[in-house]
Tab-separated table of C-alpha atoms and ligand atoms in Angstrom:
chain	number	residue	atom	x	y	z
A	1	UNK	CA	90.685	107.055	79.533
A	2	UNK	CA	88.901	103.755	79.786
A	3	UNK	CA	91.044	102.281	76.999
A	4	UNK	CA	92.384	98.748	77.042
A	5	UNK	CA	95.911	99.836	77.776
A	6	UNK	CA	94.837	101.882	80.776
A	7	UNK	CA	94.986	99.080	83.328
A	8	UNK	CA	98.457	98.080	82.236
A	9	UNK	CA	99.621	101.647	82.149
A	10	UNK	CA	98.379	102.125	85.681
A	11	UNK	CA	100.280	99.139	86.927
A	12	UNK	CA	103.455	100.385	85.425
A	13	UNK	CA	103.081	103.958	86.527
A	14	UNK	CA	101.622	103.646	90.020
A	15	UNK	CA	104.377	104.472	92.473
A	16	UNK	CA	106.955	105.046	89.793
A	17	UNK	CA	108.219	107.718	92.131
A	18	UNK	CA	109.406	105.097	94.588
A	19	UNK	CA	112.282	104.327	92.264
A	20	UNK	CA	114.824	105.928	94.548
A	21	UNK	CA	114.243	103.723	97.572
A	22	UNK	CA	117.193	104.079	99.882
A	23	UNK	CA	116.032	104.167	103.484
A	24	UNK	CA	117.964	102.339	106.144
A	25	UNK	CA	116.213	102.050	109.518
A	26	UNK	CA	113.783	99.806	111.280
A	27	UNK	CA	110.345	101.323	111.655
A	28	UNK	CA	109.656	102.325	115.262
A	29	UNK	CA	107.645	100.069	117.512
A	30	UNK	CA	104.058	101.141	117.935
A	31	UNK	CA	101.893	99.763	120.683
A	32	UNK	CA	98.297	99.164	119.649
A	33	UNK	CA	95.789	99.792	122.425
A	34	UNK	CA	92.574	98.376	121.029
A	35	UNK	CA	89.388	98.866	122.955
A	36	UNK	CA	86.927	96.028	123.282
A	37	UNK	CA	84.511	97.846	120.998
A	38	UNK	CA	87.101	98.111	118.253
A	39	UNK	CA	87.866	94.424	118.534
A	40	UNK	CA	84.238	93.441	118.233
A	41	UNK	CA	83.640	95.798	115.324
A	42	UNK	CA	86.697	94.605	113.454
A	43	UNK	CA	85.588	91.069	112.812
A	44	UNK	CA	82.027	92.085	112.037
A	45	UNK	CA	82.551	94.672	109.385
A	46	UNK	CA	85.993	94.411	107.803
A	47	UNK	CA	86.278	96.210	104.490
A	48	UNK	CA	87.071	93.721	101.716
A	49	UNK	CA	87.367	95.819	98.602
A	50	UNK	CA	88.574	95.556	95.033
A	51	UNK	CA	89.043	97.956	92.135
A	52	UNK	CA	87.544	96.923	88.814
A	53	UNK	CA	89.507	98.374	85.850
A	54	UNK	CA	86.780	99.405	83.419
A	55	UNK	CA	89.341	99.228	80.599
A	56	UNK	CA	89.234	95.437	80.971
A	57	UNK	CA	85.454	95.235	80.531
A	58	UNK	CA	85.632	93.241	77.282
A	59	UNK	CA	87.707	90.433	78.822
A	60	UNK	CA	86.504	90.794	82.405
A	61	UNK	CA	83.016	92.335	82.523
A	62	UNK	CA	81.565	93.530	85.819
A	63	UNK	CA	79.053	90.692	85.600
A	64	UNK	CA	81.974	88.244	86.050
A	65	UNK	CA	82.848	89.610	89.514
A	66	UNK	CA	82.225	87.036	92.232
A	67	UNK	CA	80.940	89.325	94.990
A	68	UNK	CA	81.005	86.543	97.600
A	69	UNK	CA	84.461	87.616	98.770
A	70	UNK	CA	83.893	91.378	98.873
A	71	UNK	CA	82.062	94.157	100.663
A	72	UNK	CA	82.967	97.082	98.356
A	73	UNK	CA	83.726	97.212	94.633
A	74	UNK	CA	85.264	100.269	92.958
A	75	UNK	CA	84.688	101.351	89.367
A	76	UNK	CA	88.135	102.465	88.098
A	77	UNK	CA	88.297	105.175	86.788
A	78	UNK	CA	86.730	108.439	85.672
A	79	UNK	CA	88.677	111.675	85.178
A	80	UNK	CA	87.832	115.344	85.670
A	81	UNK	CA	87.833	117.659	82.662
A	82	UNK	CA	91.036	119.780	82.831
A	83	UNK	CA	89.140	123.057	82.410
A	84	UNK	CA	85.696	122.572	83.991
A	85	UNK	CA	86.795	120.011	86.632
A	86	UNK	CA	83.518	118.166	86.100
A	87	UNK	CA	83.766	114.421	85.453
A	88	UNK	CA	84.167	113.412	81.826
A	89	UNK	CA	81.442	110.887	81.010
A	90	UNK	CA	81.102	110.113	77.324
A	91	UNK	CA	78.509	107.721	75.906
A	92	UNK	CA	80.682	104.617	76.386
A	93	UNK	CA	81.509	105.611	79.960
A	94	UNK	CA	77.808	106.070	80.631
A	95	UNK	CA	77.080	102.544	79.427
A	96	UNK	CA	79.961	101.099	81.422
A	97	UNK	CA	78.829	102.880	84.585
A	98	UNK	CA	75.222	101.811	84.198
A	99	UNK	CA	76.205	98.244	83.377
A	100	UNK	CA	78.543	98.103	86.344
A	101	UNK	CA	76.051	99.062	89.020
A	102	UNK	CA	73.263	97.036	87.362
A	103	UNK	CA	75.485	93.932	87.192
A	104	UNK	CA	76.416	94.226	90.862
A	105	UNK	CA	72.871	94.960	92.018
A	106	UNK	CA	71.876	91.704	90.318
A	107	UNK	CA	74.218	89.622	92.476
A	108	UNK	CA	72.948	87.417	95.261
A	109	UNK	CA	75.643	88.693	97.646
A	110	UNK	CA	75.186	92.460	97.726
A	111	UNK	CA	78.168	94.812	97.796
A	112	UNK	CA	78.542	98.571	97.976
A	113	UNK	CA	79.781	100.278	94.821
A	114	UNK	CA	82.099	103.285	94.670
A	115	UNK	CA	82.990	105.505	91.760
A	116	UNK	CA	86.752	106.086	91.705
A	117	UNK	CA	88.260	109.171	90.110
A	118	UNK	CA	91.886	109.402	88.985
A	119	UNK	CA	94.314	106.478	88.834
A	120	UNK	CA	98.035	105.988	88.334
A	121	UNK	CA	97.993	107.198	84.739
A	122	UNK	CA	96.063	110.403	85.379
A	123	UNK	CA	97.319	113.974	85.298
A	124	UNK	CA	98.325	115.192	88.752
A	125	UNK	CA	98.331	118.847	87.674
A	126	UNK	CA	94.642	118.752	86.801
A	127	UNK	CA	93.859	117.543	90.322
A	128	UNK	CA	96.123	120.194	91.812
A	129	UNK	CA	94.309	122.921	89.895
A	130	UNK	CA	90.928	121.492	90.814
A	131	UNK	CA	91.830	121.408	94.512
A	132	UNK	CA	93.352	124.899	94.509
A	133	UNK	CA	90.214	127.039	94.255
A	134	UNK	CA	86.815	126.995	95.930
A	135	UNK	CA	84.997	127.332	92.610
A	136	UNK	CA	86.928	124.451	91.009
A	137	UNK	CA	86.395	122.223	94.035
A	138	UNK	CA	82.677	122.986	94.049
A	139	UNK	CA	82.320	122.128	90.348
A	140	UNK	CA	84.176	118.862	90.864
A	141	UNK	CA	82.287	117.893	94.022
A	142	UNK	CA	78.916	118.693	92.485
A	143	UNK	CA	79.694	116.610	89.415
A	144	UNK	CA	80.841	113.589	91.451
A	145	UNK	CA	77.616	113.575	93.462
A	146	UNK	CA	75.498	113.949	90.336
A	147	UNK	CA	77.316	111.066	88.608
A	148	UNK	CA	77.218	108.785	91.651
A	149	UNK	CA	73.462	109.330	92.041
A	150	UNK	CA	72.687	109.083	88.348
A	151	UNK	CA	74.357	105.674	88.040
A	152	UNK	CA	73.354	104.304	91.414
A	153	UNK	CA	76.665	104.227	93.301
A	154	UNK	CA	76.997	104.075	97.087
A	155	UNK	CA	80.064	106.267	97.263
A	156	UNK	CA	82.872	108.220	95.630
A	157	UNK	CA	86.657	107.737	95.790
A	158	UNK	CA	89.608	109.936	94.861
A	159	UNK	CA	92.830	108.363	93.565
A	160	UNK	CA	95.076	111.401	93.003
A	161	UNK	CA	98.562	110.094	92.184
A	162	UNK	CA	100.034	112.147	93.650
A	163	UNK	CA	99.799	115.547	95.273
A	164	UNK	CA	103.220	117.052	94.492
A	165	UNK	CA	103.574	119.734	97.171
A	166	UNK	CA	102.514	120.395	100.754
A	167	UNK	CA	100.182	123.057	99.353
A	168	UNK	CA	98.505	120.364	97.194
A	169	UNK	CA	98.064	118.200	100.282
A	170	UNK	CA	96.648	121.072	102.331
A	171	UNK	CA	94.213	121.785	99.489
A	172	UNK	CA	93.314	118.098	99.503
A	173	UNK	CA	92.361	118.483	103.172
A	174	UNK	CA	90.066	121.380	102.253
A	175	UNK	CA	88.610	119.355	99.383
A	176	UNK	CA	87.790	116.469	101.727
A	177	UNK	CA	86.072	118.829	104.193
A	178	UNK	CA	83.971	120.504	101.523
A	179	UNK	CA	83.210	117.203	99.805
A	180	UNK	CA	82.024	115.638	103.031
A	181	UNK	CA	79.877	118.690	103.872
A	182	UNK	CA	78.289	118.486	100.408
A	183	UNK	CA	77.606	114.758	100.848
A	184	UNK	CA	75.980	115.393	104.233
A	185	UNK	CA	73.880	118.224	102.813
A	186	UNK	CA	72.762	116.176	99.819
A	187	UNK	CA	71.801	113.245	102.022
A	188	UNK	CA	69.814	115.470	104.373
A	189	UNK	CA	68.062	117.204	101.469
A	190	UNK	CA	67.108	114.006	99.643
A	191	UNK	CA	66.579	111.702	102.603
A	192	UNK	CA	68.942	109.193	100.981
A	193	UNK	CA	71.830	107.395	102.648
A	194	UNK	CA	74.949	109.565	102.544
A	195	UNK	CA	77.428	108.627	99.831
A	196	UNK	CA	80.664	107.125	101.159
A	197	UNK	CA	83.864	109.140	100.694
A	198	UNK	CA	87.163	107.257	100.399
A	199	UNK	CA	90.586	107.896	98.886
A	200	UNK	CA	93.452	105.825	97.507
A	201	UNK	CA	96.674	107.191	98.956
A	202	UNK	CA	100.456	106.668	99.016
A	203	UNK	CA	101.543	103.691	101.128
A	204	UNK	CA	102.733	106.031	103.900
A	205	UNK	CA	101.228	109.157	105.460
A	206	UNK	CA	104.287	111.172	104.367
A	207	UNK	CA	106.225	111.076	101.102
A	208	UNK	CA	109.258	109.639	102.826
A	209	UNK	CA	111.307	109.231	99.645
A	210	UNK	CA	110.885	112.865	98.680
A	211	UNK	CA	110.349	115.944	100.859
A	212	UNK	CA	108.349	114.346	103.691
A	213	UNK	CA	105.275	116.312	102.657
A	214	UNK	CA	102.360	114.965	104.656
A	215	UNK	CA	98.779	114.011	103.972
A	216	UNK	CA	96.123	116.055	105.842
A	217	UNK	CA	95.557	113.431	108.542
A	218	UNK	CA	93.159	115.546	110.623
A	219	UNK	CA	90.883	116.255	107.674
A	220	UNK	CA	91.029	112.598	106.665
A	221	UNK	CA	90.075	111.555	110.201
A	222	UNK	CA	87.149	114.009	110.253
A	223	UNK	CA	85.804	113.734	106.733
A	224	UNK	CA	86.834	110.548	104.927
A	225	UNK	CA	85.299	107.138	105.634
A	226	UNK	CA	88.644	105.445	105.020
A	227	UNK	CA	91.853	105.596	102.969
A	228	UNK	CA	93.152	102.806	100.755
A	229	UNK	CA	96.923	102.738	101.327
A	230	UNK	CA	98.638	101.551	98.142
A	231	UNK	CA	101.092	99.150	99.739
A	232	UNK	CA	102.838	97.972	96.572
A	233	UNK	CA	105.320	98.887	93.822
A	234	UNK	CA	108.169	99.447	96.282
A	235	UNK	CA	110.520	97.861	93.743
A	236	UNK	CA	110.156	97.336	90.013
A	237	UNK	CA	111.480	97.482	86.481
A	238	UNK	CA	112.793	101.028	86.998
A	239	UNK	CA	115.641	99.436	88.922
A	240	UNK	CA	116.947	96.272	87.283
A	241	UNK	CA	120.079	95.883	89.408
A	242	UNK	CA	118.472	93.474	91.891
A	243	UNK	CA	115.308	91.434	92.389
A	244	UNK	CA	112.827	92.763	94.936
A	245	UNK	CA	109.646	92.035	96.858
A	246	UNK	CA	107.487	94.835	95.479
A	247	UNK	CA	104.925	94.696	98.275
A	248	UNK	CA	107.089	93.456	101.152
A	249	UNK	CA	105.528	93.558	104.603
A	250	UNK	CA	109.016	94.004	106.065
A	251	UNK	CA	112.205	94.983	104.299
A	252	UNK	CA	115.285	94.453	106.424
A	253	UNK	CA	116.491	97.972	107.133
A	254	UNK	CA	114.185	99.947	104.931
A	255	UNK	CA	111.149	102.087	105.697
A	256	UNK	CA	109.784	101.252	102.267
A	257	UNK	CA	107.528	98.461	103.438
A	258	UNK	CA	103.885	97.802	104.119
A	259	UNK	CA	104.390	97.547	107.891
A	260	UNK	CA	106.070	100.969	107.988
A	261	UNK	CA	103.430	102.536	105.740
A	262	UNK	CA	100.445	101.259	107.684
A	263	UNK	CA	101.936	102.275	111.025
A	264	UNK	CA	102.727	105.723	109.676
A	265	UNK	CA	99.036	106.264	108.939
A	266	UNK	CA	98.078	105.290	112.480
A	267	UNK	CA	100.824	107.480	113.973
A	268	UNK	CA	99.652	110.424	111.873
A	269	UNK	CA	96.361	110.245	113.743
A	270	UNK	CA	94.064	108.549	111.247
A	271	UNK	CA	91.789	106.189	113.217
A	272	UNK	CA	92.834	102.565	112.751
A	273	UNK	CA	89.468	101.615	111.300
A	274	UNK	CA	89.966	104.208	108.566
A	275	UNK	CA	93.211	102.668	107.338
A	276	UNK	CA	92.782	99.952	104.713
A	277	UNK	CA	95.739	97.856	103.464
A	278	UNK	CA	96.437	97.536	99.742
A	279	UNK	CA	97.228	94.096	98.314
A	280	UNK	CA	98.554	93.611	94.766
A	281	UNK	CA	97.145	90.859	92.549
A	282	UNK	CA	100.194	91.149	90.304
A	283	UNK	CA	103.919	90.529	90.450
A	284	UNK	CA	107.074	92.324	89.346
A	285	UNK	CA	109.679	90.448	87.300
A	286	UNK	CA	113.436	90.526	86.786
A	287	UNK	CA	116.056	88.650	84.802
A	288	UNK	CA	118.652	87.125	87.105
A	289	UNK	CA	122.324	87.725	86.510
A	290	UNK	CA	123.150	84.219	87.697
A	291	UNK	CA	120.389	81.568	87.850
A	292	UNK	CA	122.060	80.005	90.887
A	293	UNK	CA	121.681	83.219	92.951
A	294	UNK	CA	117.936	83.605	93.126
A	295	UNK	CA	116.739	85.131	96.425
A	296	UNK	CA	115.093	88.460	97.176
A	297	UNK	CA	117.782	91.043	96.432
A	298	UNK	CA	119.716	88.750	94.030
A	299	UNK	CA	121.709	90.515	91.295
A	300	UNK	CA	119.648	91.123	88.159
A	301	UNK	CA	120.388	92.425	84.695
A	302	UNK	CA	116.985	93.360	83.261
A	303	UNK	CA	113.245	92.859	83.416
A	304	UNK	CA	111.769	89.370	83.343
A	305	UNK	CA	108.663	87.897	81.705
A	306	UNK	CA	105.757	90.242	80.957
A	307	UNK	CA	108.177	93.147	80.488
A	308	UNK	CA	108.420	93.591	84.258
A	309	UNK	CA	104.806	93.106	85.344
A	310	UNK	CA	102.575	90.015	85.494
A	311	UNK	CA	99.039	89.492	86.744
A	312	UNK	CA	98.740	86.836	89.438
A	313	UNK	CA	96.757	84.548	87.120
A	314	UNK	CA	99.547	84.749	84.531
A	315	UNK	CA	102.159	84.053	87.219
A	316	UNK	CA	100.332	80.870	88.244
A	317	UNK	CA	100.054	79.749	84.621
A	318	UNK	CA	103.696	80.617	83.940
A	319	UNK	CA	104.925	78.696	86.985
A	320	UNK	CA	102.868	75.661	86.039
A	321	UNK	CA	103.885	75.662	82.381
A	322	UNK	CA	107.580	75.991	83.200
A	323	UNK	CA	107.645	73.950	86.386
A	324	UNK	CA	109.161	77.028	88.032
A	325	UNK	CA	110.526	76.815	91.574
A	326	UNK	CA	108.232	78.659	93.997
A	327	UNK	CA	109.670	79.990	97.274
A	328	UNK	CA	107.934	81.688	100.206
A	329	UNK	CA	110.243	84.353	101.643
A	330	UNK	CA	109.630	84.677	105.380
A	331	UNK	CA	111.602	87.879	106.086
A	332	UNK	CA	109.702	89.979	103.520
A	333	UNK	CA	106.419	88.027	103.733
A	334	UNK	CA	106.307	87.579	99.978
A	335	UNK	CA	106.596	84.838	97.394
A	336	UNK	CA	108.867	84.499	94.393
A	337	UNK	CA	109.339	81.998	91.610
A	338	UNK	CA	112.191	81.426	89.203
A	339	UNK	CA	112.869	79.423	86.103
A	340	UNK	CA	116.282	79.748	84.506
A	341	UNK	CA	117.027	83.452	84.760
A	342	UNK	CA	113.349	84.497	84.918
A	343	UNK	CA	112.383	85.764	88.397
A	344	UNK	CA	108.922	86.869	89.595
A	345	UNK	CA	108.159	88.499	92.983
A	346	UNK	CA	104.488	88.458	93.989
A	347	UNK	CA	101.965	87.724	96.714
A	348	UNK	CA	100.277	84.342	96.936
A	349	UNK	CA	97.646	82.986	99.333
A	350	UNK	CA	100.284	82.430	102.038
A	351	UNK	CA	101.809	85.908	102.020
A	352	UNK	CA	98.401	87.559	101.696
A	353	UNK	CA	97.160	85.609	104.714
A	354	UNK	CA	100.111	86.738	106.840
A	355	UNK	CA	99.635	90.344	105.816
A	356	UNK	CA	95.985	90.126	106.758
A	357	UNK	CA	96.887	88.807	110.204
A	358	UNK	CA	99.278	91.750	110.534
A	359	UNK	CA	96.592	94.272	109.539
A	360	UNK	CA	94.137	92.636	111.943
A	361	UNK	CA	96.752	92.879	114.687
A	362	UNK	CA	96.918	96.632	114.067
A	363	UNK	CA	93.082	96.772	114.222
A	364	UNK	CA	92.875	98.297	110.757
A	365	UNK	CA	89.661	98.612	108.744
A	366	UNK	CA	90.325	95.937	106.140
A	367	UNK	CA	92.041	95.450	102.806
A	368	UNK	CA	91.616	96.154	99.124
A	369	UNK	CA	92.992	94.604	95.940
A	370	UNK	CA	94.419	96.171	92.837
A	371	UNK	CA	92.809	94.750	90.832
A	372	UNK	CA	89.807	92.540	90.176
A	373	UNK	CA	90.378	90.352	87.141
A	374	UNK	CA	94.023	89.577	87.969
A	375	UNK	CA	93.265	86.770	90.447
A	376	UNK	CA	93.406	83.090	89.466
A	377	UNK	CA	89.936	81.559	89.868
A	378	UNK	CA	89.327	83.858	92.917
A	379	UNK	CA	92.007	81.893	94.798
A	380	UNK	CA	93.485	84.852	96.691
A	381	UNK	CA	90.200	86.742	97.029
A	382	UNK	CA	88.662	83.717	98.693
A	383	UNK	CA	91.603	83.031	100.985
A	384	UNK	CA	91.826	86.691	102.033
A	385	UNK	CA	88.147	86.800	102.872
A	386	UNK	CA	88.444	83.613	104.908
A	387	UNK	CA	91.563	84.876	106.724
A	388	UNK	CA	89.845	88.087	107.873
A	389	UNK	CA	86.855	86.575	109.615
B	1	NAG	C1	118.574	99.753	92.876
B	1	NAG	O1	118.388	98.698	93.789
B	1	NAG	C2	119.559	98.332	94.481
B	1	NAG	C3	119.242	97.095	95.313
B	1	NAG	O2	118.054	97.224	96.019
B	1	NAG	C4	120.035	99.489	95.331
B	1	NAG	O3	121.215	99.151	96.017
B	1	NAG	C5	120.279	100.688	94.434
B	1	NAG	O4	120.578	101.801	95.236
B	1	NAG	C6	119.061	101.001	93.601
B	1	NAG	N1	119.381	102.013	92.628
B	1	NAG	C7	118.652	103.094	92.480
B	1	NAG	C8	119.098	104.042	91.403
B	1	NAG	O5	117.675	103.333	93.154
B	2	NAG	C1	112.637	105.491	109.057
B	2	NAG	O1	111.557	106.026	109.800
B	2	NAG	C2	111.906	106.425	111.105
B	2	NAG	C3	110.662	106.861	111.836
B	2	NAG	O2	109.888	107.711	111.051
B	2	NAG	C4	112.939	107.544	111.049
B	2	NAG	O3	113.340	107.874	112.366
B	2	NAG	C5	114.120	107.068	110.261
B	2	NAG	O4	115.026	108.137	110.075
B	2	NAG	C6	113.713	106.565	108.892
B	2	NAG	N1	114.832	106.035	108.175
B	2	NAG	C7	115.303	106.623	107.100
B	2	NAG	C8	116.503	106.002	106.509
B	2	NAG	O5	114.781	107.574	106.583
B	3	NAG	C1	76.406	96.486	78.834
B	3	NAG	O1	75.750	95.286	79.110
B	3	NAG	C2	75.134	94.725	77.973
B	3	NAG	C3	74.310	93.550	78.437
B	3	NAG	O2	74.965	92.800	79.411
B	3	NAG	C4	76.232	94.315	76.986
B	3	NAG	O3	75.655	93.743	75.837
B	3	NAG	C5	77.017	95.551	76.602
B	3	NAG	O4	78.097	95.185	75.784
B	3	NAG	C6	77.535	96.258	77.820
B	3	NAG	N1	78.118	97.504	77.415
B	3	NAG	C7	79.217	97.955	77.938
B	3	NAG	C8	79.721	99.245	77.400
B	3	NAG	O5	79.815	97.373	78.821
B	4	NAG	C1	98.295	117.897	82.623
B	4	NAG	O1	97.336	118.893	82.830
B	4	NAG	C2	97.861	120.202	82.735
B	4	NAG	C3	96.774	121.171	83.182
B	4	NAG	O2	95.528	120.750	82.762
B	4	NAG	C4	98.357	120.437	81.316
B	4	NAG	O3	98.898	121.721	81.214
B	4	NAG	C5	99.423	119.412	80.980
B	4	NAG	O4	99.810	119.528	79.646
B	4	NAG	C6	98.900	118.015	81.229
B	4	NAG	N1	100.002	117.062	81.106
B	4	NAG	C7	99.915	115.985	80.354
B	4	NAG	C8	101.117	115.111	80.331
B	4	NAG	O5	98.931	115.710	79.701
B	5	NAG	C1	118.282	90.916	104.936
B	5	NAG	O1	119.376	90.698	105.789
B	5	NAG	C2	119.835	89.378	105.821
B	5	NAG	C3	120.873	89.247	106.895
B	5	NAG	O2	121.758	90.328	106.848
B	5	NAG	C4	120.356	89.016	104.442
B	5	NAG	O3	120.782	87.687	104.417
B	5	NAG	C5	119.227	89.197	103.428
B	5	NAG	O4	119.702	88.974	102.120
B	5	NAG	C6	118.636	90.570	103.494
B	5	NAG	N1	117.449	90.630	102.675
B	5	NAG	C7	117.209	91.595	101.813
B	5	NAG	C8	115.916	91.493	101.056
B	5	NAG	O5	117.959	92.519	101.621
B	6	NAG	C1	108.480	97.564	78.289
B	6	NAG	O1	108.372	98.538	79.296
B	6	NAG	C2	109.060	99.731	79.015
B	6	NAG	C3	108.945	100.668	80.200
B	6	NAG	O2	108.524	100.046	81.347
B	6	NAG	C4	108.492	100.376	77.775
B	6	NAG	O3	109.201	101.544	77.480
B	6	NAG	C5	108.558	99.413	76.621
B	6	NAG	O4	107.916	99.961	75.500
B	6	NAG	C6	107.915	98.097	76.969
B	6	NAG	N1	108.129	97.144	75.916
B	6	NAG	C7	107.158	96.423	75.405
B	6	NAG	C8	107.531	95.458	74.332
B	6	NAG	O5	105.994	96.493	75.789
B	7	NAG	C1	110.005	70.074	88.119
B	7	NAG	O1	111.028	70.597	88.977
B	7	NAG	C2	111.401	69.747	90.030
B	7	NAG	C3	112.451	70.454	90.882
B	7	NAG	O2	112.143	71.808	91.028
B	7	NAG	C4	111.949	68.431	89.469
B	7	NAG	O3	112.223	67.561	90.551
B	7	NAG	C5	110.919	67.808	88.542
B	7	NAG	O4	111.482	66.671	87.915
B	7	NAG	C6	110.478	68.779	87.467
B	7	NAG	N1	109.421	68.212	86.674
B	7	NAG	C7	109.382	68.311	85.347
B	7	NAG	C8	108.214	67.690	84.671
B	7	NAG	O5	110.246	68.912	84.708
C-alpha cells in the first residue's frame, strides 16, 4: 500500500464521487460571532498541516521536509487488515515509520506527527466492517495506539473515503467516541500526553451530491481534535466537457465549493476551531476545444498535460518552459494557465492567500495540504504560513 503509484492513485481517486456536480444555489449567509478568546487563540495556534505520502519516500524522503512552515505532519498512509482490523505494518512500513518520526524529531523546528490510516485508494468496505462491531472497533483502536506509541507519533488520523451509508456514518460516530475514550484511558494509565485524534473528511458535512447522509457532528465535536475537510477535486478528468477550478472557493451558483463546505461544517455544529481547510498542491488539466476560449468553464474536449493531474511544482515548470499564460480568476479564487489547447487549473500563492483570509474570517482552526512534496521550493507552504499569522 505504500507503493510508488499510491500517491498518484490517491490524487486521481479522491473525490471521484463528485463527478456528478450539478447544484445550483448560493450557499446561505452565515454570521460568525467570534468571541475575543477565539480571536486571540486563532492567531497563536493555527494548525498548519501537511500529509507526507510515504510512497514518495525515495524521491521525497521525510528528512527533506522543511518543518519551518508547519505545526503538524501526517504520515500517509497505513491500512487495516481486512479480517483482523489491526494495522498492517510489514518490515518496510516499520522502517518508513521509524525513519519518519526520527527525521522529524531531528529538525530544529519541532512539529507534531500523526499517523494517518486510509486514503483515497483504500477499501471503504473494510472500514465499514471495522466500524460496525464493538470487537472490530476495539481491535482497530488498540492497534492504532500501539503503532503510534511504538513509532513515537503524537496522534492518529482516520481518512476513510468514504462512509457509504448513514449507518456507516453513525458507526463512525461510535468509533470516534470509543477511540477517544481509549486514548484518554491510555494517557491516564501511562502518564503520557494523550494522542491527538483527527480525521480527513469530505469537503462538506453532508454528502450533498448523493443522499445527504451526514457526518456525526456531535461525536466529532465531543471526541475529535479536528477534521481536515478535503476542499478539492470538485472538478476533474471524469468530466472533460469543460475546464474547471477543482478547489474553487466560490463557484457561481453551485454548492460544490470550499466556502459552502467549510460553512456546512460550522452549521452542523462542529466548533470552528475544529474545522481545518484543505488546500491542494496540485492542479487538474483539460484540453481546450478552442484555444481562444480559455476561461474557467471553457469548452474542453479531453484531459490536458499529466493525464489530467499535475503537481504544483510540475505546473510551475510547465508554465515556465512553455511561456504559458497565467491568469488569476477572481470569482472562483483560483489560478489557471494555458498554452495552446493545454489548460491547467490550480492554486498558487495568491489564491491560497485569499482562501486563508477566508478561513481566518470564519475563525477556523487552520489549514492542511495534500501533499508535501508537490510544492515548488516551499513557495506555497511559506506563503500560507506567512498569511496565517
Ligand atoms: C460536466 O461539466 C459540465 C460543465 O461544468 C456540466 O454542465 C455537465 O453537467 C457535467 N456533466 C456531468 C456528467 O457531470
Ligand atoms: C445549496 O445549499 C442550500 C443550503 O444547504 C440548499 O438550500 C440548496 O437547496 C442547495 N442547492 C442545491 C442545488 O442543492
Ligand atoms: C531510513 O533512513 C535511512 C537513513 O537515513 C536510509 O538509509 C533508509 O533508506 C531509510 N529507509 C526507509 C525505508 O526509508
Ligand atoms: C474490499 O474489502 C472487502 C471486505 O474486506 C472485500 O470483500 C472486497 O473484495 C474489497 N474490494 C476490493 C476492490 O479490493
Ligand atoms: C459565472 O457567471 C458569470 C456571469 O454570469 C459568467 O460570466 C461566468 O462564466 C460564470 N463562471 C463560471 C465558472 O461558471
Ligand atoms: C490516464 O488516466 C486514465 C483514468 O484517469 C487511466 O485510465 C489511463 O490509464 C491513464 N493513462 C495513462 C497513460 O497513464
Ligand atoms: C511569452 O508570452 C508573451 C505573451 O503571453 C509574449 O509577449 C512573449 O513574447 C513570449 N515570450 C517568448 C520567449 O515566447
